[in-house]
Amino acid sequence: MTEYRAHFDAEIDFVNGGALRAEAFRLDLPSRDLTEAQVGELLVRHLGLTLVGRVQLSNLEVVEEAHRGSRGVTEMPTDVAASAALGGLGARGELVDLSHPIRAGLVTYPGIPAPTITPHLTREASREHYAPGTEFAIDLITMAGNTGTYLDSPFHRYAHGGDLASLDLATLVGVPAEVFRLTDAANRGIPAEVFLDRELAGTAVLLHTGWSRHFGAPEYAHGSPFLTAAGARHLVDAGVAIVGIDALNIDDTESGGERPAHSILLAAGVHVVEHLTALDRVPARGARFTAVPPRVEGFGTFPVRAFAELPAR
């Protein structure tokens, strides 16, 4: 699905006095066929302004660019929204796989052993146990919980925190996704201010940094983006259900042994999913996120098949 954004300068005057000026502003568009007046209206709605007297845009340019989540721009077509209001979406939206495949020898995180896969029962050996023409393969996999795309439960950080078997499926399946586009961020640390323009209670906040392009290469381990402590506290206060990132770690692994984002999020029961991929295919709003680990007791982290269901079209 092609998405569009407007680039422009703006002058906004208010009927009760005062004004705003913006340079090189960028705004999501529902389509490319909007008039300048319609773009101005979207800007007012996005900023949540009242008592606006005049909106003047200049240097307006519409470009193909992934949405960043501007308020006032719906990700769901009107006919689909109406169908949902009447009790059903009809056809399922596209499913986007957000997980890295696991294979023998895969290095996910430096220092954590790569998985090994060996046969327990080969197809050839199984033939003596079954009727002619019937054979099976049973294999053994040895791997750390922190392999591929995985979910951290509170037990990963805290001895008395909830383990994988304790997690509520309602917080793992079909969670409304809010994707934040950070591929052009100037700094590695993701601050709380990034999240101020959205209502995030009960959502899966997915941090699209673009770092997954390095997965499996040495570059992946160095200079990775991360969530700051202030950002983690804001998300907890906002009541999010899941925080996911397409990078090495939710924390800054190059700052020492501190892990404030893990500590803050998992203490509050907010699930953490690391090493996501393909977030560029998920709209800023409107998709639903699923990441379910197996129900293992006394275990804190495990690979998931993470995916997003896009709005039906």
CSV table of C-alpha atoms in Angstrom, one decimal:
chain,number,residue,atom,x,y,z
A,1,MET,CA,0.0,0.0,0.0
A,2,THR,CA,1.5,3.4,-1.1
A,3,GLU,CA,1.4,6.1,1.6
A,4,TYR,CA,1.8,9.8,1.2
A,5,ARG,CA,3.0,12.7,3.3
A,6,ALA,CA,2.9,16.5,2.8
A,7,HIS,CA,6.1,18.6,3.3
A,8,PHE,CA,5.4,22.4,3.8
A,9,ASP,CA,5.9,25.6,5.7
A,10,ALA,CA,2.9,27.0,7.6
A,11,GLU,CA,1.6,30.1,9.2
A,12,ILE,CA,-1.4,29.8,11.6
A,13,ASP,CA,-3.2,32.8,13.1
A,14,PHE,CA,-5.7,32.6,15.9
A,15,VAL,CA,-8.9,34.6,16.2
A,16,ASN,CA,-8.1,35.6,19.8
A,17,GLY,CA,-4.5,36.7,19.0
A,18,GLY,CA,-1.2,34.9,18.6
A,19,ALA,CA,0.2,32.8,15.9
A,20,LEU,CA,2.3,29.7,15.1
A,21,ARG,CA,5.0,29.3,12.5
A,22,ALA,CA,6.3,26.0,11.2
A,23,GLU,CA,9.2,25.3,8.8
A,24,ALA,CA,9.7,22.0,6.9
A,25,PHE,CA,6.7,20.4,8.6
A,26,ARG,CA,5.7,16.9,7.6
A,27,LEU,CA,2.2,15.4,7.8
A,28,ASP,CA,0.6,12.1,6.9
A,29,LEU,CA,-2.0,12.2,4.2
A,30,PRO,CA,-4.9,9.7,3.5
A,31,SER,CA,-4.3,10.1,-0.2
A,32,ARG,CA,-2.2,12.3,-2.5
A,33,ASP,CA,-5.3,14.1,-4.0
A,34,LEU,CA,-5.8,16.7,-1.3
A,35,THR,CA,-6.1,20.4,-1.8
A,36,GLU,CA,-4.0,22.9,0.1
A,37,ALA,CA,-7.1,23.7,2.2
A,38,GLN,CA,-7.6,20.1,3.1
A,39,VAL,CA,-4.0,19.7,4.1
A,40,GLY,CA,-4.4,22.8,6.3
A,41,GLU,CA,-7.4,21.2,7.9
A,42,LEU,CA,-5.5,18.0,8.6
A,43,LEU,CA,-2.7,20.1,10.2
A,44,VAL,CA,-5.1,21.8,12.5
A,45,ARG,CA,-6.6,18.5,13.6
A,46,HIS,CA,-3.2,16.9,14.0
A,47,LEU,CA,-2.0,19.7,16.3
A,48,GLY,CA,-5.3,19.8,18.2
A,49,LEU,CA,-5.7,23.5,17.7
A,50,THR,CA,-8.8,25.6,18.5
A,51,LEU,CA,-9.9,29.1,17.6
A,52,VAL,CA,-7.9,29.1,14.4
A,53,GLY,CA,-8.5,32.1,12.2
A,54,ARG,CA,-6.2,31.5,9.2
A,55,VAL,CA,-4.0,28.7,7.9
A,56,GLN,CA,-1.5,29.6,5.2
A,57,LEU,CA,0.7,26.9,3.6
A,58,SER,CA,3.7,27.5,1.4
A,59,ASN,CA,6.3,25.3,-0.4
A,60,LEU,CA,3.7,22.4,-0.3
A,61,GLU,CA,5.0,19.1,-1.7
A,62,VAL,CA,3.3,15.7,-1.6
A,63,VAL,CA,5.7,12.7,-1.6
A,64,GLU,CA,5.5,9.0,-1.3
A,65,GLU,CA,6.6,8.3,2.2
A,66,ALA,CA,5.6,5.9,5.0
A,67,HIS,CA,3.1,7.4,7.5
A,68,ARG,CA,4.5,8.5,10.9
A,69,GLY,CA,1.1,8.4,12.7
A,70,SER,CA,-0.2,11.9,12.4
A,71,ARG,CA,-3.4,12.4,14.4
A,72,GLY,CA,-6.6,13.0,12.3
A,73,VAL,CA,-5.5,10.7,9.5
A,74,THR,CA,-7.4,7.4,9.5
A,75,GLU,CA,-5.6,4.2,8.4
A,76,MET,CA,-8.9,2.4,7.8
A,77,PRO,CA,-11.0,3.1,4.8
A,78,THR,CA,-14.5,4.4,5.5
A,79,ASP,CA,-16.3,1.4,4.1
A,80,VAL,CA,-14.3,-0.9,6.3
A,81,ALA,CA,-14.9,1.2,9.4
A,82,ALA,CA,-18.6,1.1,8.7
A,83,SER,CA,-18.5,-2.6,8.4
A,84,ALA,CA,-16.7,-2.9,11.7
A,85,ALA,CA,-19.3,-0.7,13.4
A,86,LEU,CA,-22.0,-3.1,12.2
A,87,GLY,CA,-20.3,-6.0,13.8
A,88,GLY,CA,-17.8,-7.6,11.5
A,89,LEU,CA,-14.9,-6.8,9.2
A,90,GLY,CA,-15.6,-9.4,6.6
A,91,ALA,CA,-12.4,-10.4,4.9
A,92,ARG,CA,-9.3,-10.6,7.0
A,93,GLY,CA,-6.6,-8.1,6.4
A,94,GLU,CA,-3.1,-9.0,5.2
A,95,LEU,CA,-0.9,-10.8,7.7
A,96,VAL,CA,2.7,-9.5,7.9
A,97,ASP,CA,5.3,-11.7,9.5
A,98,LEU,CA,7.5,-9.6,11.8
A,99,SER,CA,9.8,-12.4,12.9
A,100,HIS,CA,13.3,-13.5,11.9
A,101,PRO,CA,13.5,-17.2,11.0
A,102,ILE,CA,15.5,-19.4,13.4
A,103,ARG,CA,18.1,-21.8,11.9
A,104,ALA,CA,21.0,-23.8,13.2
A,105,GLY,CA,24.0,-21.5,13.8
A,106,LEU,CA,22.0,-18.2,14.0
A,107,VAL,CA,23.7,-15.5,16.1
A,108,THR,CA,21.0,-13.3,17.5
A,109,TYR,CA,22.9,-11.5,20.3
A,110,PRO,CA,26.7,-11.6,20.7
A,111,GLY,CA,27.7,-14.0,23.4
A,112,ILE,CA,24.5,-16.0,23.5
A,113,PRO,CA,24.9,-19.5,22.0
A,114,ALA,CA,23.6,-20.2,18.6
A,115,PRO,CA,20.9,-22.9,18.2
A,116,THR,CA,21.8,-26.4,17.2
A,117,ILE,CA,19.4,-28.8,15.5
A,118,THR,CA,20.1,-32.5,15.6
A,119,PRO,CA,17.9,-35.6,14.7
A,120,HIS,CA,16.4,-37.7,17.5
A,121,LEU,CA,14.7,-40.0,15.0
A,122,THR,CA,15.6,-39.9,11.3
A,123,ARG,CA,13.1,-40.8,8.6
A,124,GLU,CA,15.2,-43.8,7.7
A,125,ALA,CA,15.3,-45.1,11.2
A,126,SER,CA,11.5,-44.5,11.7
A,127,ARG,CA,10.6,-46.9,9.0
A,128,GLU,CA,11.1,-50.0,11.2
A,129,HIS,CA,8.4,-48.7,13.6
A,130,TYR,CA,5.7,-47.9,11.1
A,131,ALA,CA,3.8,-49.5,8.2
A,132,PRO,CA,5.4,-49.5,4.8
A,133,GLY,CA,5.4,-46.1,3.2
A,134,THR,CA,5.0,-44.3,6.6
A,135,GLU,CA,7.9,-42.4,8.1
A,136,PHE,CA,8.5,-39.5,10.5
A,137,ALA,CA,11.3,-37.2,11.6
A,138,ILE,CA,11.7,-36.1,15.2
A,139,ASP,CA,14.4,-33.5,15.8
A,140,LEU,CA,16.0,-31.9,18.8
A,141,ILE,CA,16.7,-28.1,19.1
A,142,THR,CA,19.0,-26.6,21.7
A,143,MET,CA,18.8,-22.9,22.0
A,144,ALA,CA,18.7,-20.0,24.5
A,145,GLY,CA,15.4,-18.3,25.1
A,146,ASN,CA,16.9,-15.1,23.6
A,147,THR,CA,17.0,-16.4,20.0
A,148,GLY,CA,15.5,-14.9,16.9
A,149,THR,CA,12.5,-12.6,17.6
A,150,TYR,CA,11.6,-13.2,21.2
A,151,LEU,CA,9.4,-11.9,24.1
A,152,ASP,CA,10.5,-11.1,27.6
A,153,SER,CA,8.2,-11.7,30.5
A,154,PRO,CA,8.7,-10.2,34.0
A,155,PHE,CA,10.4,-13.4,35.1
A,156,HIS,CA,13.3,-12.6,32.7
A,157,ARG,CA,14.2,-9.6,34.9
A,158,TYR,CA,12.7,-10.4,38.3
A,159,ALA,CA,12.8,-13.7,40.3
A,160,HIS,CA,9.3,-13.3,41.5
A,161,GLY,CA,7.9,-11.9,38.2
A,162,GLY,CA,5.4,-13.7,36.0
A,163,ASP,CA,6.8,-16.4,33.8
A,164,LEU,CA,5.8,-17.3,30.3
A,165,ALA,CA,3.1,-19.7,31.5
A,166,SER,CA,1.4,-16.9,33.4
A,167,LEU,CA,0.9,-14.4,30.6
A,168,ASP,CA,-2.7,-13.4,29.7
A,169,LEU,CA,-3.4,-14.2,26.0
A,170,ALA,CA,-5.5,-11.1,25.8
A,171,THR,CA,-2.3,-9.0,26.2
A,172,LEU,CA,-0.6,-11.0,23.4
A,173,VAL,CA,-3.1,-11.5,20.6
A,174,GLY,CA,-4.6,-8.9,18.4
A,175,VAL,CA,-3.4,-5.9,20.4
A,176,PRO,CA,-3.9,-2.6,18.6
A,177,ALA,CA,-0.6,-1.5,17.2
A,178,GLU,CA,0.9,2.0,17.2
A,179,VAL,CA,4.0,2.1,15.0
A,180,PHE,CA,6.5,4.9,15.5
A,181,ARG,CA,8.7,5.7,12.5
A,182,LEU,CA,12.2,6.4,13.8
A,183,THR,CA,14.4,5.4,10.8
A,184,ASP,CA,15.6,9.0,10.4
A,185,ALA,CA,16.1,9.8,14.1
A,186,ALA,CA,19.2,11.9,14.8
A,187,ASN,CA,20.0,10.1,18.1
A,188,ARG,CA,20.1,6.5,19.2
A,189,GLY,CA,18.0,7.1,22.4
A,190,ILE,CA,14.2,7.2,21.9
A,191,PRO,CA,12.9,9.9,24.2
A,192,ALA,CA,9.5,10.2,25.9
A,193,GLU,CA,8.6,13.2,23.8
A,194,VAL,CA,8.2,10.9,20.7
A,195,PHE,CA,5.0,9.4,22.2
A,196,LEU,CA,3.2,12.6,23.4
A,197,ASP,CA,0.9,12.9,20.4
A,198,ARG,CA,-0.9,9.6,20.8
A,199,GLU,CA,-3.3,7.9,23.2
A,200,LEU,CA,-1.5,4.6,23.9
A,201,ALA,CA,-3.5,2.8,26.6
A,202,GLY,CA,-3.8,-1.0,25.9
A,203,THR,CA,-1.7,-0.8,22.7
A,204,ALA,CA,1.4,-2.5,21.3
A,205,VAL,CA,4.0,0.3,20.8
A,206,LEU,CA,6.3,-0.8,17.9
A,207,LEU,CA,9.5,1.1,17.4
A,208,HIS,CA,10.4,1.1,13.8
A,209,THR,CA,14.1,2.0,13.7
A,210,GLY,CA,15.2,0.2,10.6
A,211,TRP,CA,18.0,-1.5,12.5
A,212,SER,CA,16.7,-5.0,11.5
A,213,ARG,CA,18.5,-4.5,8.2
A,214,HIS,CA,21.7,-5.4,10.0
A,215,PHE,CA,20.3,-8.6,11.6
A,216,GLY,CA,22.8,-11.5,11.4
A,217,ALA,CA,25.7,-9.2,10.5
A,218,PRO,CA,28.4,-7.8,12.9
A,219,GLU,CA,27.0,-4.3,12.4
A,220,TYR,CA,23.8,-5.3,14.3
A,221,ALA,CA,25.7,-5.3,17.6
A,222,HIS,CA,27.0,-1.8,17.5
A,223,GLY,CA,25.2,1.6,17.5
A,224,SER,CA,21.7,0.1,17.9
A,225,PRO,CA,18.8,2.4,18.8
A,226,PHE,CA,17.2,1.9,22.2
A,227,LEU,CA,14.3,3.2,24.4
A,228,THR,CA,15.4,5.7,27.1
A,229,ALA,CA,14.4,5.3,30.7
A,230,ALA,CA,12.1,8.4,30.4
A,231,GLY,CA,10.5,6.8,27.3
A,232,ALA,CA,9.9,3.6,29.2
A,233,ARG,CA,8.4,5.4,32.2
A,234,HIS,CA,6.1,7.4,29.8
A,235,LEU,CA,4.8,4.2,28.2
A,236,VAL,CA,4.2,2.5,31.5
A,237,ASP,CA,2.2,5.6,32.7
A,238,ALA,CA,0.3,5.5,29.4
A,239,GLY,CA,-0.8,2.0,30.1
A,240,VAL,CA,0.7,0.2,27.1
A,241,ALA,CA,0.5,-3.6,26.9
A,242,ILE,CA,3.6,-4.4,24.7
A,243,VAL,CA,6.7,-2.6,23.6
A,244,GLY,CA,8.5,-4.0,20.6
A,245,ILE,CA,11.7,-2.9,18.7
A,246,ASP,CA,13.4,-4.0,15.5
A,247,ALA,CA,16.8,-3.6,17.0
A,248,LEU,CA,19.4,-5.4,19.2
A,249,ASN,CA,17.8,-4.5,22.6
A,250,ILE,CA,15.2,-2.3,24.1
A,251,ASP,CA,18.1,-0.9,26.3
A,252,ASP,CA,21.4,0.7,25.5
A,253,THR,CA,23.8,-2.2,25.7
A,254,GLU,CA,26.8,0.0,25.2
A,255,SER,CA,26.3,2.1,28.3
A,256,GLY,CA,27.3,-0.5,30.9
A,257,GLY,CA,25.2,-3.0,32.8
A,258,GLU,CA,22.2,-0.8,33.4
A,259,ARG,CA,19.0,-1.9,31.8
A,260,PRO,CA,16.4,0.8,32.8
A,261,ALA,CA,13.9,0.1,30.0
A,262,HIS,CA,13.7,-3.6,30.8
A,263,SER,CA,13.5,-2.9,34.6
A,264,ILE,CA,10.8,-0.3,34.2
A,265,LEU,CA,8.6,-2.1,31.6
A,266,LEU,CA,8.8,-5.6,33.1
A,267,ALA,CA,8.2,-4.3,36.6
A,268,ALA,CA,4.9,-2.9,35.4
A,269,GLY,CA,4.0,-6.2,33.5
A,270,VAL,CA,4.6,-4.6,30.1
A,271,HIS,CA,5.8,-7.3,27.6
A,272,VAL,CA,9.0,-6.6,25.6
A,273,VAL,CA,9.5,-8.0,22.1
A,274,GLU,CA,13.0,-7.6,20.6
A,275,HIS,CA,14.5,-8.2,17.2
A,276,LEU,CA,11.3,-7.5,15.2
A,277,THR,CA,11.6,-7.0,11.4
A,278,ALA,CA,9.4,-5.7,8.5
A,279,LEU,CA,7.8,-2.9,10.5
A,280,ASP,CA,8.0,-0.8,7.4
A,281,ARG,CA,5.1,-2.9,6.1
A,282,VAL,CA,2.8,-2.0,9.1
A,283,PRO,CA,0.8,1.2,9.0
A,284,ALA,CA,1.4,3.8,11.8
A,285,ARG,CA,-2.1,3.0,13.1
A,286,GLY,CA,-4.9,0.5,12.4
A,287,ALA,CA,-3.1,-2.9,12.5
A,288,ARG,CA,-3.2,-5.5,15.3
A,289,PHE,CA,-0.1,-7.1,16.7
A,290,THR,CA,0.3,-10.7,18.0
A,291,ALA,CA,3.3,-12.3,19.7
A,292,VAL,CA,2.7,-15.5,21.6
A,293,PRO,CA,5.4,-17.6,23.3
A,294,PRO,CA,4.8,-21.2,24.4
A,295,ARG,CA,3.4,-21.7,27.9
A,296,VAL,CA,6.6,-22.7,29.7
A,297,GLU,CA,6.7,-22.6,33.5
A,298,GLY,CA,9.8,-21.1,35.2
A,299,PHE,CA,11.1,-19.5,32.0
A,300,GLY,CA,11.3,-15.8,31.2
A,301,THR,CA,11.9,-15.3,27.5
A,302,PHE,CA,11.3,-17.3,24.4
A,303,PRO,CA,11.0,-16.9,20.6
A,304,VAL,CA,7.7,-15.9,19.2
A,305,ARG,CA,6.0,-15.8,15.8
A,306,ALA,CA,5.2,-12.1,15.8
A,307,PHE,CA,2.9,-10.8,13.2
A,308,ALA,CA,0.6,-7.9,12.4
A,309,GLU,CA,-2.8,-8.1,10.8
A,310,LEU,CA,-3.3,-5.1,8.6
A,311,PRO,CA,-6.7,-3.3,8.2
A,312,ALA,CA,-8.9,-5.1,5.7
A,313,ARG,CA,-9.1,-3.4,2.4
